[in-house]
Amino acid sequence: DAKTTQPNSMESNEEEPVHLPCNHSTISGTDYIHWYRQLPSQGPEYVIHGLTSNVNNRMASLAIAEDRKSSTLILHRATLRDAAVYYCILRDGAAGTASKLTFGTGTRLQVTL
Amino acid sequence: DTGVSQDPRHKITKRGQNVTFRCDPISEHNRLYWYRQTLGQGPEFLTYFQNEAQLEKSRLLSDRFSAERPKGSFSTLEIQRTEQGDSAMYLCASSLGYFRLSGETQYFGPGTRLLVL
């Protein structure tokens, strides 16, 4: 699986936007970019995914670089409940319909008042 | 249905004992995954079922580990002769498998935290 690189930790003030970067310079043309997050003492939860175009949903936005070698997860207004570890994961669309998630160490986001 | 459930949430055992964990997936989900997570690390894939068939096993799944999913519903993960290195969070996830190029969303349970003394 192609590798992703994320900062170990980031901090944000509440109600401010947060941009969480992910580098994936070895991404292949069939790799989808997925983001999951893990709140304290919980299992991971899906946030968003995309292939080439920017994506928006109720939780976040995903901005994908034109060369696809990096992406940014955007939380538009961070709240204390967004404090979690955020994982950027590549999933190979050519690998078939079922594929395990390969997690890295993620970015621990701290949100302060 | 409120999501994936796991039982127990916590387990403390002595080295050498056997333990069994249970996972109840979201009812209509045909795929079930087990992951293991140690402190400070992301979850690592262990094994995966489609209905009752175990289709993939990680090299992390030593012969002391066995997983089953009878009748394609709940799943159990058993660890025999536990070792201190087995101490971790064991996570279960389920998904509704159908052809989706981007990969289906996996829904995780809260995990079972195992401590081997």
PDB file of C-alpha atoms in Angstrom:
ATOM      1  CA  ASP A   1       0.000   0.000   0.000  1.00  0.00           C
ATOM      2  CA  ALA A   2       1.171   3.514  -0.737  1.00  0.00           C
ATOM      3  CA  LYS A   3       2.409   5.352   2.322  1.00  0.00           C
ATOM      4  CA  THR A   4       1.022   8.539   3.852  1.00  0.00           C
ATOM      5  CA  THR A   5       2.839  11.064   6.015  1.00  0.00           C
ATOM      6  CA  GLN A   6       1.065  13.240   8.571  1.00  0.00           C
ATOM      7  CA  PRO A   7       2.267  15.547  11.344  1.00  0.00           C
ATOM      8  CA  ASN A   8       2.186  13.870  14.738  1.00  0.00           C
ATOM      9  CA  SER A   9       0.103  16.590  16.357  1.00  0.00           C
ATOM     10  CA  MET A  10      -1.647  19.895  15.744  1.00  0.00           C
ATOM     11  CA  GLU A  11      -3.452  22.416  17.887  1.00  0.00           C
ATOM     12  CA  SER A  12      -6.409  24.613  17.146  1.00  0.00           C
ATOM     13  CA  ASN A  13      -8.590  27.094  18.925  1.00  0.00           C
ATOM     14  CA  GLU A  14     -12.259  26.355  19.162  1.00  0.00           C
ATOM     15  CA  GLU A  15     -14.437  27.745  16.375  1.00  0.00           C
ATOM     16  CA  GLU A  16     -11.466  28.324  14.107  1.00  0.00           C
ATOM     17  CA  PRO A  17     -10.804  26.384  10.886  1.00  0.00           C
ATOM     18  CA  VAL A  18      -8.309  23.523  10.990  1.00  0.00           C
ATOM     19  CA  HIS A  19      -6.284  22.280   8.055  1.00  0.00           C
ATOM     20  CA  LEU A  20      -4.845  18.785   8.539  1.00  0.00           C
ATOM     21  CA  PRO A  21      -2.236  17.934   5.885  1.00  0.00           C
ATOM     22  CA  CYS A  22      -1.355  14.547   4.428  1.00  0.00           C
ATOM     23  CA  ASN A  23       1.463  13.753   2.012  1.00  0.00           C
ATOM     24  CA  HIS A  24       1.179  10.740  -0.259  1.00  0.00           C
ATOM     25  CA  SER A  25       3.844  11.265  -2.906  1.00  0.00           C
ATOM     26  CA  THR A  26       3.738   7.627  -4.091  1.00  0.00           C
ATOM     27  CA  ILE A  27      -0.015   7.566  -4.665  1.00  0.00           C
ATOM     28  CA  SER A  28      -1.136   5.569  -7.678  1.00  0.00           C
ATOM     29  CA  GLY A  29      -3.822   6.507 -10.135  1.00  0.00           C
ATOM     30  CA  THR A  30      -6.325   4.088  -8.623  1.00  0.00           C
ATOM     31  CA  ASP A  31      -5.783   5.078  -4.975  1.00  0.00           C
ATOM     32  CA  TYR A  32      -8.643   6.796  -3.165  1.00  0.00           C
ATOM     33  CA  ILE A  33      -7.832   9.117  -0.255  1.00  0.00           C
ATOM     34  CA  HIS A  34      -9.847   8.305   2.869  1.00  0.00           C
ATOM     35  CA  TRP A  35      -9.911  10.038   6.232  1.00  0.00           C
ATOM     36  CA  TYR A  36     -11.009   8.440   9.470  1.00  0.00           C
ATOM     37  CA  ARG A  37     -10.806   9.873  12.956  1.00  0.00           C
ATOM     38  CA  GLN A  38     -10.654   8.251  16.369  1.00  0.00           C
ATOM     39  CA  LEU A  39     -12.066  10.064  19.364  1.00  0.00           C
ATOM     40  CA  PRO A  40     -10.688   9.159  22.790  1.00  0.00           C
ATOM     41  CA  SER A  41     -11.745   5.684  23.961  1.00  0.00           C
ATOM     42  CA  GLN A  42     -13.700   4.995  20.758  1.00  0.00           C
ATOM     43  CA  GLY A  43     -13.191   3.093  17.549  1.00  0.00           C
ATOM     44  CA  PRO A  44     -12.320   5.000  14.377  1.00  0.00           C
ATOM     45  CA  GLU A  45     -15.088   6.648  12.379  1.00  0.00           C
ATOM     46  CA  TYR A  46     -15.271   7.572   8.713  1.00  0.00           C
ATOM     47  CA  VAL A  47     -14.918  11.247   7.866  1.00  0.00           C
ATOM     48  CA  ILE A  48     -14.609  11.691   4.107  1.00  0.00           C
ATOM     49  CA  HIS A  49     -12.967  10.340   0.972  1.00  0.00           C
ATOM     50  CA  GLY A  50     -12.097  11.461  -2.539  1.00  0.00           C
ATOM     51  CA  LEU A  51     -10.173  10.613  -5.699  1.00  0.00           C
ATOM     52  CA  THR A  52      -9.301  13.767  -7.632  1.00  0.00           C
ATOM     53  CA  SER A  53     -11.868  16.475  -6.980  1.00  0.00           C
ATOM     54  CA  ASN A  54     -12.405  18.343  -3.754  1.00  0.00           C
ATOM     55  CA  VAL A  55     -15.187  16.888  -1.634  1.00  0.00           C
ATOM     56  CA  ASN A  56     -17.519  18.317   0.977  1.00  0.00           C
ATOM     57  CA  ASN A  57     -19.801  16.662   3.486  1.00  0.00           C
ATOM     58  CA  ARG A  58     -21.427  17.635   6.767  1.00  0.00           C
ATOM     59  CA  MET A  59     -18.324  16.778   8.764  1.00  0.00           C
ATOM     60  CA  ALA A  60     -15.495  18.237   6.719  1.00  0.00           C
ATOM     61  CA  SER A  61     -14.017  19.147   3.352  1.00  0.00           C
ATOM     62  CA  LEU A  62     -11.239  17.365   1.515  1.00  0.00           C
ATOM     63  CA  ALA A  63      -8.929  19.381  -0.708  1.00  0.00           C
ATOM     64  CA  ILE A  64      -6.796  17.288  -3.070  1.00  0.00           C
ATOM     65  CA  ALA A  65      -3.734  18.732  -4.790  1.00  0.00           C
ATOM     66  CA  GLU A  66      -3.759  18.757  -8.563  1.00  0.00           C
ATOM     67  CA  ASP A  67      -0.902  16.232  -8.721  1.00  0.00           C
ATOM     68  CA  ARG A  68      -2.633  14.173  -5.965  1.00  0.00           C
ATOM     69  CA  LYS A  69       0.594  13.928  -3.993  1.00  0.00           C
ATOM     70  CA  SER A  70      -0.966  15.661  -1.032  1.00  0.00           C
ATOM     71  CA  SER A  71      -4.353  16.413   0.453  1.00  0.00           C
ATOM     72  CA  THR A  72      -5.804  18.487   3.274  1.00  0.00           C
ATOM     73  CA  LEU A  73      -8.696  17.697   5.559  1.00  0.00           C
ATOM     74  CA  ILE A  74     -10.498  20.896   6.511  1.00  0.00           C
ATOM     75  CA  LEU A  75     -12.651  21.256   9.585  1.00  0.00           C
ATOM     76  CA  HIS A  76     -14.412  24.561   9.069  1.00  0.00           C
ATOM     77  CA  ARG A  77     -15.083  25.358  12.720  1.00  0.00           C
ATOM     78  CA  ALA A  78     -13.325  23.135  15.200  1.00  0.00           C
ATOM     79  CA  THR A  79     -15.145  22.246  18.396  1.00  0.00           C
ATOM     80  CA  LEU A  80     -13.924  20.476  21.488  1.00  0.00           C
ATOM     81  CA  ARG A  81     -15.650  17.345  20.184  1.00  0.00           C
ATOM     82  CA  ASP A  82     -13.318  17.338  17.177  1.00  0.00           C
ATOM     83  CA  ALA A  83     -10.326  16.552  19.380  1.00  0.00           C
ATOM     84  CA  ALA A  84      -9.208  13.191  18.016  1.00  0.00           C
ATOM     85  CA  VAL A  85      -6.540  11.359  16.048  1.00  0.00           C
ATOM     86  CA  TYR A  86      -7.083  11.863  12.331  1.00  0.00           C
ATOM     87  CA  TYR A  87      -5.883   9.195   9.917  1.00  0.00           C
ATOM     88  CA  CYS A  88      -5.234   9.703   6.211  1.00  0.00           C
ATOM     89  CA  ILE A  89      -5.474   6.362   4.391  1.00  0.00           C
ATOM     90  CA  LEU A  90      -5.020   5.330   0.767  1.00  0.00           C
ATOM     91  CA  ARG A  91      -7.278   2.600  -0.598  1.00  0.00           C
ATOM     92  CA  ASP A  92      -6.566   0.981  -3.936  1.00  0.00           C
ATOM     93  CA  GLY A  93      -9.624   0.976  -6.122  1.00  0.00           C
ATOM     94  CA  ALA A  94      -8.050  -1.705  -8.295  1.00  0.00           C
ATOM     95  CA  ALA A  95      -7.708  -4.091  -5.367  1.00  0.00           C
ATOM     96  CA  GLY A  96     -11.278  -5.247  -5.482  1.00  0.00           C
ATOM     97  CA  THR A  97     -14.334  -4.356  -3.513  1.00  0.00           C
ATOM     98  CA  ALA A  98     -13.138  -5.416  -0.083  1.00  0.00           C
ATOM     99  CA  SER A  99     -10.004  -3.924   1.326  1.00  0.00           C
ATOM    100  CA  LYS A 100      -8.593  -3.579   4.774  1.00  0.00           C
ATOM    101  CA  LEU A 101      -7.729  -0.155   6.117  1.00  0.00           C
ATOM    102  CA  THR A 102      -4.014   0.468   6.596  1.00  0.00           C
ATOM    103  CA  PHE A 103      -3.643   3.051   9.343  1.00  0.00           C
ATOM    104  CA  GLY A 104      -0.528   5.074  10.083  1.00  0.00           C
ATOM    105  CA  THR A 105      -0.003   6.902  13.355  1.00  0.00           C
ATOM    106  CA  GLY A 106      -2.216   9.819  12.332  1.00  0.00           C
ATOM    107  CA  THR A 107      -2.353  13.415  13.569  1.00  0.00           C
ATOM    108  CA  ARG A 108      -3.513  14.086  17.095  1.00  0.00           C
ATOM    109  CA  LEU A 109      -5.638  17.237  17.031  1.00  0.00           C
ATOM    110  CA  GLN A 110      -5.994  19.227  20.218  1.00  0.00           C
ATOM    111  CA  VAL A 111      -8.722  21.852  20.393  1.00  0.00           C
ATOM    112  CA  THR A 112      -8.586  24.497  23.065  1.00  0.00           C
ATOM    113  CA  LEU A 113     -11.017  27.181  24.240  1.00  0.00           C
TER     114      LEU A 113
ATOM    115  CA  ASP B   1     -29.751  -0.860  15.580  1.00  0.00           C
ATOM    116  CA  THR B   2     -27.188   1.384  17.204  1.00  0.00           C
ATOM    117  CA  GLY B   3     -24.022   0.192  15.527  1.00  0.00           C
ATOM    118  CA  VAL B   4     -21.271  -2.327  16.062  1.00  0.00           C
ATOM    119  CA  SER B   5     -21.070  -3.709  19.577  1.00  0.00           C
ATOM    120  CA  GLN B   6     -18.242  -5.570  21.274  1.00  0.00           C
ATOM    121  CA  ASP B   7     -18.139  -7.585  24.441  1.00  0.00           C
ATOM    122  CA  PRO B   8     -16.489  -7.380  26.865  1.00  0.00           C
ATOM    123  CA  ARG B   9     -15.227  -3.812  26.813  1.00  0.00           C
ATOM    124  CA  HIS B  10     -12.360  -4.667  29.130  1.00  0.00           C
ATOM    125  CA  LYS B  11     -10.599  -7.921  29.958  1.00  0.00           C
ATOM    126  CA  ILE B  12      -7.778  -8.590  32.385  1.00  0.00           C
ATOM    127  CA  THR B  13      -6.235 -12.028  32.268  1.00  0.00           C
ATOM    128  CA  LYS B  14      -3.141 -13.834  33.393  1.00  0.00           C
ATOM    129  CA  ARG B  15      -0.482 -14.954  30.971  1.00  0.00           C
ATOM    130  CA  GLY B  16      -1.254 -18.388  29.578  1.00  0.00           C
ATOM    131  CA  GLN B  17      -5.031 -18.110  29.873  1.00  0.00           C
ATOM    132  CA  ASN B  18      -7.403 -18.209  26.921  1.00  0.00           C
ATOM    133  CA  VAL B  19      -9.713 -15.289  26.147  1.00  0.00           C
ATOM    134  CA  THR B  20     -12.600 -14.858  23.730  1.00  0.00           C
ATOM    135  CA  PHE B  21     -14.067 -11.624  22.430  1.00  0.00           C
ATOM    136  CA  ARG B  22     -17.375 -11.157  20.668  1.00  0.00           C
ATOM    137  CA  CYS B  23     -18.391  -8.695  17.976  1.00  0.00           C
ATOM    138  CA  ASP B  24     -21.938  -8.013  16.816  1.00  0.00           C
ATOM    139  CA  PRO B  25     -21.906  -6.127  13.521  1.00  0.00           C
ATOM    140  CA  ILE B  26     -24.583  -3.856  12.111  1.00  0.00           C
ATOM    141  CA  SER B  27     -27.324  -6.285  11.178  1.00  0.00           C
ATOM    142  CA  GLU B  28     -27.358  -6.018   7.401  1.00  0.00           C
ATOM    143  CA  HIS B  29     -23.571  -5.849   7.015  1.00  0.00           C
ATOM    144  CA  ASN B  30     -22.031  -8.848   5.315  1.00  0.00           C
ATOM    145  CA  ARG B  31     -18.382  -7.950   5.929  1.00  0.00           C
ATOM    146  CA  LEU B  32     -16.625  -8.030   9.270  1.00  0.00           C
ATOM    147  CA  TYR B  33     -13.063  -7.010  10.106  1.00  0.00           C
ATOM    148  CA  TRP B  34     -10.869  -7.429  13.184  1.00  0.00           C
ATOM    149  CA  TYR B  35      -8.069  -4.991  13.985  1.00  0.00           C
ATOM    150  CA  ARG B  36      -5.619  -4.670  16.866  1.00  0.00           C
ATOM    151  CA  GLN B  37      -4.389  -1.359  18.250  1.00  0.00           C
ATOM    152  CA  THR B  38      -1.499  -0.840  20.654  1.00  0.00           C
ATOM    153  CA  LEU B  39      -0.838   2.370  22.546  1.00  0.00           C
ATOM    154  CA  GLY B  40       0.170   5.275  20.337  1.00  0.00           C
ATOM    155  CA  GLN B  41      -0.286   3.331  17.117  1.00  0.00           C
ATOM    156  CA  GLY B  42      -3.033   3.157  14.539  1.00  0.00           C
ATOM    157  CA  PRO B  43      -5.142   0.008  14.259  1.00  0.00           C
ATOM    158  CA  GLU B  44      -3.570  -2.964  12.439  1.00  0.00           C
ATOM    159  CA  PHE B  45      -5.593  -5.374  10.338  1.00  0.00           C
ATOM    160  CA  LEU B  46      -5.928  -8.936  11.643  1.00  0.00           C
ATOM    161  CA  THR B  47      -8.572 -10.711   9.605  1.00  0.00           C
ATOM    162  CA  TYR B  48     -11.691 -10.257   7.497  1.00  0.00           C
ATOM    163  CA  PHE B  49     -14.908 -12.199   6.838  1.00  0.00           C
ATOM    164  CA  GLN B  50     -17.409 -11.984   4.063  1.00  0.00           C
ATOM    165  CA  ASN B  51     -20.530 -13.613   5.453  1.00  0.00           C
ATOM    166  CA  GLU B  52     -19.196 -16.741   7.205  1.00  0.00           C
ATOM    167  CA  ALA B  53     -16.085 -17.132   5.052  1.00  0.00           C
ATOM    168  CA  GLN B  54     -12.765 -15.928   6.417  1.00  0.00           C
ATOM    169  CA  LEU B  55     -11.159 -14.460   3.311  1.00  0.00           C
ATOM    170  CA  GLU B  56      -7.972 -12.841   4.532  1.00  0.00           C
ATOM    171  CA  LYS B  57      -5.640 -13.194   7.518  1.00  0.00           C
ATOM    172  CA  SER B  58      -2.734 -10.982   8.441  1.00  0.00           C
ATOM    173  CA  ARG B  59       0.656 -12.448   9.323  1.00  0.00           C
ATOM    174  CA  LEU B  60      -0.010 -10.814  12.715  1.00  0.00           C
ATOM    175  CA  LEU B  61      -2.610 -13.512  13.334  1.00  0.00           C
ATOM    176  CA  SER B  62      -0.425 -16.212  14.850  1.00  0.00           C
ATOM    177  CA  ASP B  63      -1.649 -19.763  15.360  1.00  0.00           C
ATOM    178  CA  ARG B  64      -2.723 -18.802  18.891  1.00  0.00           C
ATOM    179  CA  PHE B  65      -5.409 -16.591  17.375  1.00  0.00           C
ATOM    180  CA  SER B  66      -8.585 -17.910  15.822  1.00  0.00           C
ATOM    181  CA  ALA B  67     -11.613 -16.084  14.536  1.00  0.00           C
ATOM    182  CA  GLU B  68     -15.001 -17.385  13.529  1.00  0.00           C
ATOM    183  CA  ARG B  69     -18.199 -15.980  12.161  1.00  0.00           C
ATOM    184  CA  PRO B  70     -20.807 -18.736  12.309  1.00  0.00           C
ATOM    185  CA  LYS B  71     -23.833 -18.165  10.101  1.00  0.00           C
ATOM    186  CA  GLY B  72     -22.391 -14.863   8.957  1.00  0.00           C
ATOM    187  CA  SER B  73     -23.693 -12.931  11.940  1.00  0.00           C
ATOM    188  CA  PHE B  74     -21.653 -12.249  15.086  1.00  0.00           C
ATOM    189  CA  SER B  75     -17.964 -13.049  15.225  1.00  0.00           C
ATOM    190  CA  THR B  76     -15.626 -14.282  17.932  1.00  0.00           C
ATOM    191  CA  LEU B  77     -11.901 -13.785  18.274  1.00  0.00           C
ATOM    192  CA  GLU B  78     -10.120 -16.234  20.571  1.00  0.00           C
ATOM    193  CA  ILE B  79      -6.578 -15.919  21.827  1.00  0.00           C
ATOM    194  CA  GLN B  80      -5.073 -19.047  23.326  1.00  0.00           C
ATOM    195  CA  ARG B  81      -2.170 -19.094  25.797  1.00  0.00           C
ATOM    196  CA  THR B  82      -2.133 -15.304  26.058  1.00  0.00           C
ATOM    197  CA  GLU B  83       1.172 -13.473  26.255  1.00  0.00           C
ATOM    198  CA  GLN B  84       1.927 -10.006  27.612  1.00  0.00           C
ATOM    199  CA  GLY B  85       2.503  -8.834  24.053  1.00  0.00           C
ATOM    200  CA  ASP B  86      -1.145  -9.537  23.290  1.00  0.00           C
ATOM    201  CA  SER B  87      -2.160  -6.600  25.477  1.00  0.00           C
ATOM    202  CA  ALA B  88      -3.938  -4.207  23.138  1.00  0.00           C
ATOM    203  CA  MET B  89      -7.291  -2.853  22.034  1.00  0.00           C
ATOM    204  CA  TYR B  90      -9.107  -5.280  19.739  1.00  0.00           C
ATOM    205  CA  LEU B  91     -11.426  -3.498  17.334  1.00  0.00           C
ATOM    206  CA  CYS B  92     -14.168  -4.939  15.200  1.00  0.00           C
ATOM    207  CA  ALA B  93     -15.605  -3.221  12.134  1.00  0.00           C
ATOM    208  CA  SER B  94     -18.377  -4.108   9.731  1.00  0.00           C
ATOM    209  CA  SER B  95     -19.410  -2.917   6.301  1.00  0.00           C
ATOM    210  CA  LEU B  96     -22.020  -3.455   3.656  1.00  0.00           C
ATOM    211  CA  GLY B  97     -20.091  -5.026   0.823  1.00  0.00           C
ATOM    212  CA  TYR B  98     -21.112  -4.249  -2.693  1.00  0.00           C
ATOM    213  CA  PHE B  99     -19.134  -3.178  -5.688  1.00  0.00           C
ATOM    214  CA  ARG B 100     -17.740   0.231  -4.880  1.00  0.00           C
ATOM    215  CA  LEU B 101     -14.439   1.184  -6.442  1.00  0.00           C
ATOM    216  CA  SER B 102     -13.547   3.609  -3.678  1.00  0.00           C
ATOM    217  CA  GLY B 103     -13.924   0.975  -0.983  1.00  0.00           C
ATOM    218  CA  GLU B 104     -16.865   0.675   1.365  1.00  0.00           C
ATOM    219  CA  THR B 105     -17.086   2.595   4.629  1.00  0.00           C
ATOM    220  CA  GLN B 106     -16.197   0.544   7.672  1.00  0.00           C
ATOM    221  CA  TYR B 107     -18.088   1.104  10.918  1.00  0.00           C
ATOM    222  CA  PHE B 108     -16.107   0.370  14.055  1.00  0.00           C
ATOM    223  CA  GLY B 109     -17.164  -0.836  17.454  1.00  0.00           C
ATOM    224  CA  PRO B 110     -15.805   0.626  20.705  1.00  0.00           C
ATOM    225  CA  GLY B 111     -13.219  -2.123  21.070  1.00  0.00           C
ATOM    226  CA  THR B 112     -12.211  -4.624  23.746  1.00  0.00           C
ATOM    227  CA  ARG B 113      -9.208  -3.589  25.789  1.00  0.00           C
ATOM    228  CA  LEU B 114      -7.118  -6.605  26.817  1.00  0.00           C
ATOM    229  CA  LEU B 115      -4.502  -6.531  29.548  1.00  0.00           C
ATOM    230  CA  VAL B 116      -2.382  -9.624  30.039  1.00  0.00           C
ATOM    231  CA  LEU B 117      -0.593  -9.743  33.373  1.00  0.00           C
TER     232      LEU B 117
END
